[in-house]
Amino acid sequence: MKAVPIGLGVALPKKCLQNADLPHELNTSDEWIIQRTGIRQRYLAEGEETTASLATEAARKALADARVSPQDVDLIIVGTVTGDYTFPSTASMVQKNLGVTRGVAFDVSAACSGFVFALDIADFYIRQQRANTALVIGAETFSRILDWTDRTTSILFGDGAGALLLRAQDETNRGVDFCRIYSDGRFSEYLMTTGGISTTGNAGFVVMSGREVFRFAIEKFCEALNELLAANDMKINDVDLLVPHQANIRIIHKLIEISGIDEKKVVINVDKYANTSAASIPLALNDAREAFFSGGNTVLLSMGAGFTWGSALIRL
Ligand code: UT7
């Protein structure tokens, strides 16, 4: 049994903030941000827009894309670290919003690797025949855990959501072929929040040792890509579409340089959305949806707080 992607949907908040419109007190510039990160703008949730509302919109679009009824869904996994409530899970909120009353829904906490972690788990459930129709969602509202006086973090992130609908199919070569997820808690302090429910009693703000995260991201992207290629008897030229987590254009350029992949095969959209954490990979997949659904080997690469990292190979 294999997990085959049959629908994809995304959602963005209405408000789009250009670099030039960031608060003056941050003492930053459009030029610095573009040169050092590639980011030009980001979408920010306002008012009633939340992680669950964005996730629900993305899920509805994925279902409509595949012409599948919400009643068919029996697994919902949301990768997020910015859920609406401490509990219930954001996945439970999505389940309620969609009117789904069966199966199971839960969140996965792996920061920017959340989507790949969720995909790996959904793939496992489908292979084990424990689920038939799964929504794998990455959704975040990082703007709500940013310190808007800290120019080293606040300029980097944006909000959004993306959902991939998977269906179990027998006797097919298509679908999720390979997934690996990893973490190494020794590096947890390099990228974290200043608080949490059991420590400060509030969510805290994002703090990051940018240079260490930068170095680690390149190292783990390359390691994960090499492992995936070797395990599937592939060369870099066999990859038709590469979708790395979108944190910094310089990290992606380094990955292109080291791996030798044709850069036309690599999705880059960090300029439009900034770093949307778990939403970044499905947003990027959607920007390349024609190439993704038209067939070939798509590789996903993630890296995030924890540290966490992972890879996936999807053949369509
Ligand atoms: O999604 C999880 C993964 N996250 C990431 O992958 C993020 C990885 N890290 C990065 O993307 C980069 O390290 C940053 C974009 C965060 C920082 O870029 P950098 O080239 O590593 O800059 P830096 O931290 O070494 O800072 C260089 C200078 C410093 O000034 P001095 O000390 O040289 O005078 C900073 O104070 O740039 C200054 N700076 C800024 N200047 C204007 C830092 N942030 C800003 C800013 N505007 N927003």
GROMACS .gro file of C-alpha atoms and ligand atoms in nm:
model
  364
    1MET     CA    1   0.000   0.000   0.000
    2LYS     CA    2   0.134   0.344  -0.090
    3ALA     CA    3   0.041   0.702   0.004
    4VAL     CA    4  -0.031   0.893  -0.317
    5PRO     CA    5  -0.074   1.273  -0.321
    6ILE     CA    6  -0.406   1.357  -0.489
    7GLY     CA    7  -0.471   1.717  -0.379
    8LEU     CA    8  -0.287   2.025  -0.258
    9GLY     CA    9  -0.412   2.352  -0.111
   10VAL     CA   10  -0.264   2.656   0.060
   11ALA     CA   11  -0.384   2.957   0.259
   12LEU     CA   12  -0.223   3.291   0.335
   13PRO     CA   13  -0.333   3.577   0.558
   14LYS     CA   14  -0.468   3.883   0.378
   15LYS     CA   15  -0.204   4.125   0.503
   16CYS     CA   16   0.123   4.134   0.309
   17LEU     CA   17   0.410   4.332   0.462
   18GLN     CA   18   0.700   4.445   0.243
   19ASN     CA   19   1.048   4.484   0.396
   20ALA     CA   20   1.022   4.861   0.357
   21ASP     CA   21   0.707   4.863   0.572
   22LEU     CA   22   0.869   4.691   0.874
   23PRO     CA   23   0.871   4.907   1.190
   24HIS     CA   24   1.138   5.184   1.169
   25GLU     CA   25   1.253   5.107   1.524
   26LEU     CA   26   1.394   4.776   1.399
   27ASN     CA   27   1.677   4.969   1.237
   28THR     CA   28   1.696   4.734   0.939
   29SER     CA   29   1.674   4.789   0.564
   30ASP     CA   30   1.520   4.632   0.256
   31GLU     CA   31   1.872   4.601   0.112
   32TRP     CA   32   2.016   4.413   0.415
   33ILE     CA   33   1.722   4.174   0.431
   34ILE     CA   34   1.729   4.092   0.058
   35GLN     CA   35   2.108   4.049   0.050
   36ARG     CA   36   2.134   3.835   0.363
   37THR     CA   37   1.812   3.632   0.333
   38GLY     CA   38   1.643   3.679  -0.006
   39ILE     CA   39   1.320   3.780   0.172
   40ARG     CA   40   1.117   4.066   0.017
   41GLN     CA   41   0.781   4.029   0.190
   42ARG     CA   42   0.580   3.811   0.425
   43TYR     CA   43   0.209   3.753   0.507
   44LEU     CA   44   0.095   3.823   0.862
   45ALA     CA   45  -0.219   3.696   1.034
   46GLU     CA   46  -0.455   3.960   1.169
   47GLY     CA   47  -0.781   3.959   1.364
   48GLU     CA   48  -0.956   3.627   1.341
   49GLU     CA   49  -0.693   3.464   1.121
   50THR     CA   50  -0.530   3.184   1.321
   51THR     CA   51  -0.322   2.874   1.259
   52ALA     CA   52  -0.638   2.659   1.263
   53SER     CA   53  -0.831   2.890   1.030
   54LEU     CA   54  -0.544   2.893   0.779
   55ALA     CA   55  -0.499   2.516   0.813
   56THR     CA   56  -0.871   2.463   0.756
   57GLU     CA   57  -0.873   2.681   0.444
   58ALA     CA   58  -0.572   2.495   0.304
   59ALA     CA   59  -0.735   2.159   0.384
   60ARG     CA   60  -1.062   2.260   0.214
   61LYS     CA   61  -0.869   2.362  -0.098
   62ALA     CA   62  -0.675   2.033  -0.101
   63LEU     CA   63  -1.002   1.837  -0.075
   64ALA     CA   64  -1.164   2.047  -0.351
   65ASP     CA   65  -0.852   2.003  -0.565
   66ALA     CA   66  -0.895   1.625  -0.545
   67ARG     CA   67  -1.279   1.635  -0.545
   68VAL     CA   68  -1.279   1.435  -0.224
   69SER     CA   69  -1.542   1.475   0.048
   70PRO     CA   70  -1.426   1.563   0.402
   71GLN     CA   71  -1.624   1.255   0.510
   72ASP     CA   72  -1.360   1.036   0.344
   73VAL     CA   73  -1.079   1.176   0.562
   74ASP     CA   74  -0.968   0.943   0.840
   75LEU     CA   75  -0.634   1.098   0.940
   76ILE     CA   76  -0.538   1.463   0.995
   77ILE     CA   77  -0.187   1.554   1.107
   78VAL     CA   78  -0.088   1.917   1.152
   79GLY     CA   79   0.277   2.015   1.183
   80THR     CA   80   0.276   2.331   1.392
   81VAL     CA   81   0.437   2.498   1.694
   82THR     CA   82   0.194   2.791   1.692
   83GLY     CA   83  -0.138   2.619   1.759
   84ASP     CA   84  -0.453   2.813   1.848
   85TYR     CA   85  -0.469   2.665   2.199
   86THR     CA   86  -0.251   2.469   2.437
   87PHE     CA   87  -0.519   2.207   2.382
   88PRO     CA   88  -0.710   2.081   2.193
   89SER     CA   89  -0.473   2.025   1.904
   90THR     CA   90  -0.494   2.239   1.591
   91ALA     CA   91  -0.568   1.914   1.404
   92SER     CA   92  -0.878   1.866   1.624
   93MET     CA   93  -0.990   2.219   1.532
   94VAL     CA   94  -0.943   2.141   1.164
   95GLN     CA   95  -1.134   1.815   1.206
   96LYS     CA   96  -1.423   2.006   1.367
   97ASN     CA   97  -1.418   2.282   1.104
   98LEU     CA   98  -1.432   2.025   0.824
   99GLY     CA   99  -1.711   1.831   0.993
  100VAL     CA  100  -1.503   1.513   1.010
  101THR     CA  101  -1.620   1.282   1.289
  102ARG     CA  102  -1.410   0.970   1.242
  103GLY     CA  103  -1.049   0.860   1.236
  104VAL     CA  104  -0.781   1.049   1.427
  105ALA     CA  105  -0.637   1.400   1.429
  106PHE     CA  106  -0.325   1.521   1.609
  107ASP     CA  107  -0.043   1.776   1.593
  108VAL     CA  108   0.328   1.718   1.549
  109SER     CA  109   0.581   1.954   1.707
  110ALA     CA  110   0.898   1.971   1.498
  111ALA     CA  111   0.908   2.344   1.411
  112CYS     CA  112   1.023   2.396   1.051
  113SER     CA  113   1.042   2.018   0.998
  114GLY     CA  114   0.677   1.976   1.100
  115PHE     CA  115   0.545   1.902   0.752
  116VAL     CA  116   0.803   1.632   0.674
  117PHE     CA  117   0.750   1.475   1.019
  118ALA     CA  118   0.372   1.475   0.958
  119LEU     CA  119   0.421   1.325   0.610
  120ASP     CA  120   0.640   1.046   0.747
  121ILE     CA  121   0.378   0.953   1.008
  122ALA     CA  122   0.089   0.968   0.759
  123ASP     CA  123   0.287   0.753   0.515
  124PHE     CA  124   0.341   0.500   0.793
  125TYR     CA  125  -0.030   0.491   0.881
  126ILE     CA  126  -0.124   0.440   0.517
  127ARG     CA  127   0.136   0.167   0.458
  128GLN     CA  128   0.009  -0.011   0.769
  129GLN     CA  129  -0.347   0.023   0.633
  130ARG     CA  130  -0.445   0.213   0.946
  131ALA     CA  131  -0.562   0.510   0.734
  132ASN     CA  132  -0.698   0.552   0.382
  133THR     CA  133  -0.730   0.927   0.322
  134ALA     CA  134  -0.495   1.159   0.508
  135LEU     CA  135  -0.456   1.534   0.529
  136VAL     CA  136  -0.093   1.631   0.598
  137ILE     CA  137  -0.082   1.996   0.695
  138GLY     CA  138   0.189   2.249   0.783
  139ALA     CA  139   0.042   2.562   0.940
  140GLU     CA  140   0.192   2.845   1.144
  141THR     CA  141   0.137   3.197   1.273
  142PHE     CA  142   0.495   3.272   1.377
  143SER     CA  143   0.417   3.645   1.376
  144ARG     CA  144   0.250   3.586   1.714
  145ILE     CA  145   0.569   3.456   1.878
  146LEU     CA  146   0.807   3.715   1.732
  147ASP     CA  147   0.974   3.988   1.935
  148TRP     CA  148   0.899   4.285   1.710
  149THR     CA  149   1.187   4.478   1.868
  150ASP     CA  150   1.445   4.213   1.763
  151ARG     CA  151   1.570   4.269   1.409
  152THR     CA  152   1.765   3.943   1.407
  153THR     CA  153   1.446   3.733   1.416
  154SER     CA  154   1.134   3.940   1.342
  155ILE     CA  155   1.227   4.008   0.979
  156LEU     CA  156   1.269   3.639   0.900
  157PHE     CA  157   0.928   3.483   0.949
  158GLY     CA  158   0.579   3.486   0.799
  159ASP     CA  159   0.243   3.309   0.842
  160GLY     CA  160   0.062   3.058   0.621
  161ALA     CA  161  -0.057   2.702   0.574
  162GLY     CA  162  -0.042   2.421   0.320
  163ALA     CA  163  -0.220   2.086   0.302
  164LEU     CA  164  -0.140   1.774   0.103
  165LEU     CA  165  -0.411   1.512   0.063
  166LEU     CA  166  -0.286   1.153   0.047
  167ARG     CA  167  -0.482   0.847  -0.054
  168ALA     CA  168  -0.392   0.481  -0.007
  169GLN     CA  169  -0.342   0.305  -0.338
  170ASP     CA  170  -0.244  -0.052  -0.403
  171GLU     CA  171  -0.022  -0.183  -0.680
  172THR     CA  172   0.122   0.148  -0.787
  173ASN     CA  173   0.470   0.287  -0.835
  174ARG     CA  174   0.342   0.635  -0.755
  175GLY     CA  175   0.341   0.801  -0.415
  176VAL     CA  176   0.565   0.855  -0.114
  177ASP     CA  177   0.864   0.626  -0.166
  178PHE     CA  178   1.102   0.724   0.110
  179CYS     CA  179   1.092   0.933   0.427
  180ARG     CA  180   1.349   0.983   0.700
  181ILE     CA  181   1.319   1.211   1.002
  182TYR     CA  182   1.584   1.294   1.262
  183SER     CA  183   1.648   1.508   1.566
  184ASP     CA  184   1.939   1.598   1.791
  185GLY     CA  185   1.833   1.771   2.113
  186ARG     CA  186   2.189   1.880   2.195
  187PHE     CA  187   2.125   2.178   1.970
  188SER     CA  188   1.787   2.279   2.114
  189GLU     CA  189   1.915   2.607   2.256
  190TYR     CA  190   2.025   2.745   1.919
  191LEU     CA  191   1.665   2.802   1.810
  192MET     CA  192   1.391   2.820   2.070
  193THR     CA  193   1.132   3.035   2.242
  194THR     CA  194   1.195   3.230   2.560
  195GLY     CA  195   0.907   3.057   2.735
  196GLY     CA  196   0.643   2.789   2.739
  197ILE     CA  197   0.342   2.664   2.931
  198SER     CA  198   0.540   2.472   3.193
  199THR     CA  199   0.816   2.730   3.238
  200THR     CA  200   0.699   3.089   3.206
  201GLY     CA  201   0.331   3.019   3.155
  202ASN     CA  202   0.327   3.190   2.816
  203ALA     CA  203   0.449   3.102   2.467
  204GLY     CA  204   0.755   3.332   2.478
  205PHE     CA  205   0.935   3.475   2.175
  206VAL     CA  206   1.164   3.325   1.913
  207VAL     CA  207   1.539   3.352   1.982
  208MET     CA  208   1.804   3.215   1.749
  209SER     CA  209   2.178   3.179   1.705
  210GLY     CA  210   2.153   3.251   1.332
  211ARG     CA  211   2.502   3.150   1.224
  212GLU     CA  212   2.491   2.809   1.396
  213VAL     CA  213   2.147   2.736   1.252
  214PHE     CA  214   2.269   2.845   0.908
  215ARG     CA  215   2.567   2.607   0.918
  216PHE     CA  216   2.366   2.317   1.054
  217ALA     CA  217   2.093   2.363   0.790
  218ILE     CA  218   2.341   2.331   0.504
  219GLU     CA  219   2.510   2.030   0.663
  220LYS     CA  220   2.186   1.843   0.729
  221PHE     CA  221   2.026   1.929   0.394
  222CYS     CA  222   2.329   1.778   0.219
  223GLU     CA  223   2.346   1.475   0.450
  224ALA     CA  224   1.973   1.402   0.413
  225LEU     CA  225   1.984   1.446   0.035
  226ASN     CA  226   2.284   1.213   0.000
  227GLU     CA  227   2.117   0.949   0.218
  228LEU     CA  228   1.799   0.967   0.009
  229LEU     CA  229   1.986   0.939  -0.321
  230ALA     CA  230   2.196   0.643  -0.202
  231ALA     CA  231   1.899   0.458  -0.051
  232ASN     CA  232   1.701   0.490  -0.374
  233ASP     CA  233   1.989   0.422  -0.611
  234MET     CA  234   1.955   0.769  -0.761
  235LYS     CA  235   2.194   1.033  -0.889
  236ILE     CA  236   2.131   1.403  -0.842
  237ASN     CA  237   2.018   1.429  -1.207
  238ASP     CA  238   1.734   1.186  -1.130
  239VAL     CA  239   1.573   1.449  -0.907
  240ASP     CA  240   1.311   1.639  -1.108
  241LEU     CA  241   1.198   1.880  -0.838
  242LEU     CA  242   1.377   1.976  -0.516
  243VAL     CA  243   1.171   2.148  -0.248
  244PRO     CA  244   1.390   2.262   0.043
  245HIS     CA  245   1.258   2.439   0.351
  246GLN     CA  246   1.257   2.812   0.279
  247ALA     CA  247   1.455   2.995   0.550
  248ASN     CA  248   1.729   3.181   0.368
  249ILE     CA  249   1.812   3.198  -0.004
  250ARG     CA  250   2.183   3.169   0.078
  251ILE     CA  251   2.126   2.828   0.240
  252ILE     CA  252   1.943   2.710  -0.073
  253HIS     CA  253   2.213   2.849  -0.304
  254LYS     CA  254   2.477   2.663  -0.103
  255LEU     CA  255   2.273   2.342  -0.132
  256ILE     CA  256   2.257   2.391  -0.510
  257GLU     CA  257   2.633   2.450  -0.526
  258ILE     CA  258   2.728   2.148  -0.314
  259SER     CA  259   2.477   1.902  -0.463
  260GLY     CA  260   2.534   2.010  -0.822
  261ILE     CA  261   2.160   2.007  -0.896
  262ASP     CA  262   2.032   2.211  -1.190
  263GLU     CA  263   1.896   2.520  -1.016
  264LYS     CA  264   1.591   2.529  -1.243
  265LYS     CA  265   1.471   2.219  -1.057
  266VAL     CA  266   1.486   2.389  -0.716
  267VAL     CA  267   1.185   2.574  -0.578
  268ILE     CA  268   1.271   2.910  -0.423
  269ASN     CA  269   0.992   3.129  -0.287
  270VAL     CA  270   1.139   3.264   0.038
  271ASP     CA  271   1.122   3.608  -0.129
  272LYS     CA  272   0.740   3.596  -0.126
  273TYR     CA  273   0.654   3.435   0.208
  274ALA     CA  274   0.971   3.453   0.426
  275ASN     CA  275   1.019   3.155   0.661
  276THR     CA  276   0.675   3.009   0.736
  277SER     CA  277   0.818   2.718   0.938
  278ALA     CA  278   0.608   2.402   0.889
  279ALA     CA  279   0.405   2.570   0.612
  280SER     CA  280   0.708   2.644   0.397
  281ILE     CA  281   0.737   2.310   0.213
  282PRO     CA  282   0.367   2.277   0.115
  283LEU     CA  283   0.364   2.646   0.010
  284ALA     CA  284   0.667   2.578  -0.210
  285LEU     CA  285   0.512   2.257  -0.346
  286ASN     CA  286   0.205   2.457  -0.441
  287ASP     CA  287   0.411   2.720  -0.622
  288ALA     CA  288   0.556   2.432  -0.827
  289ARG     CA  289   0.232   2.234  -0.845
  290GLU     CA  290   0.236   2.187  -1.221
  291ALA     CA  291   0.582   2.034  -1.213
  292PHE     CA  292   0.494   1.831  -0.901
  293PHE     CA  293   0.173   1.676  -1.036
  294SER     CA  294   0.300   1.634  -1.392
  295GLY     CA  295   0.519   1.345  -1.274
  296GLY     CA  296   0.876   1.266  -1.177
  297ASN     CA  297   1.083   1.249  -0.862
  298THR     CA  298   1.017   1.522  -0.605
  299VAL     CA  299   1.249   1.552  -0.305
  300LEU     CA  300   1.157   1.745   0.012
  301LEU     CA  301   1.423   1.860   0.261
  302SER     CA  302   1.358   2.017   0.600
  303MET     CA  303   1.554   2.149   0.895
  304GLY     CA  304   1.427   2.323   1.206
  305ALA     CA  305   1.437   2.378   1.581
  306GLY     CA  306   1.523   2.079   1.795
  307PHE     CA  307   1.731   2.047   1.586
  308THR     CA  308   1.508   1.842   1.361
  309TRP     CA  309   1.558   1.751   0.997
  310GLY     CA  310   1.424   1.514   0.737
  311SER     CA  311   1.374   1.419   0.376
  312ALA     CA  312   1.107   1.265   0.157
  313LEU     CA  313   1.092   1.125  -0.197
  314ILE     CA  314   0.758   1.141  -0.378
  315ARG     CA  315   0.722   0.981  -0.721
  316LEU     CA  316   0.427   1.078  -0.939
  317UT7     O1  317   1.377   2.778   0.990
  317UT7     C1  318   1.479   2.732   1.076
  317UT7     C2  319   1.600   2.758   1.014
  317UT7     N1  320   1.641   2.898   1.028
  317UT7     C3  321   1.741   2.938   0.956
  317UT7     O2  322   1.787   2.861   0.875
  317UT7     C4  323   1.805   3.074   0.977
  317UT7     C5  324   1.951   3.058   0.958
  317UT7     N2  325   2.028   3.180   0.978
  317UT7     C6  326   2.022   3.283   0.890
  317UT7     O3  327   1.943   3.282   0.797
  317UT7     C7  328   2.119   3.396   0.907
  317UT7     O4  329   2.216   3.360   1.003
  317UT7     C8  330   2.053   3.531   0.949
  317UT7     C9  331   1.972   3.585   0.833
  317UT7    C10  332   1.965   3.509   1.070
  317UT7    C11  333   2.161   3.632   0.983
  317UT7     O5  334   2.248   3.650   0.873
  317UT7     P1  335   2.406   3.652   0.896
  317UT7     O6  336   2.468   3.676   0.764
  317UT7     O7  337   2.442   3.523   0.967
  317UT7     O8  338   2.426   3.778   0.984
  317UT7     P2  339   2.490   3.789   1.131
  317UT7     O9  340   2.400   3.732   1.232
  317UT7    O10  341   2.629   3.739   1.125
  317UT7    O11  342   2.493   3.949   1.148
  317UT7    C12  343   2.574   4.032   1.065
  317UT7    C13  344   2.549   4.176   1.103
  317UT7    C14  345   2.554   4.201   1.253
  317UT7    O12  346   2.614   4.327   1.273
  317UT7     P3  347   2.768   4.337   1.320
  317UT7    O13  348   2.776   4.263   1.450
  317UT7    O14  349   2.846   4.273   1.209
  317UT7    O15  350   2.788   4.485   1.331
  317UT7    C15  351   2.408   4.208   1.293
  317UT7    O16  352   2.387   4.289   1.406
  317UT7    O17  353   2.417   4.214   1.061
  317UT7    C16  354   2.347   4.272   1.171
  317UT7     N3  355   2.205   4.243   1.156
  317UT7    C17  356   2.120   4.321   1.089
  317UT7     N4  357   2.137   4.439   1.025
  317UT7    C18  358   2.031   4.494   0.965
  317UT7    C19  359   2.137   4.135   1.202
  317UT7     N5  360   2.009   4.144   1.164
  317UT7    C20  361   1.996   4.259   1.095
  317UT7    C21  362   1.887   4.322   1.031
  317UT7     N6  363   1.910   4.439   0.967
  317UT7     N7  364   1.763   4.268   1.030
   0.00000   0.00000   0.00000
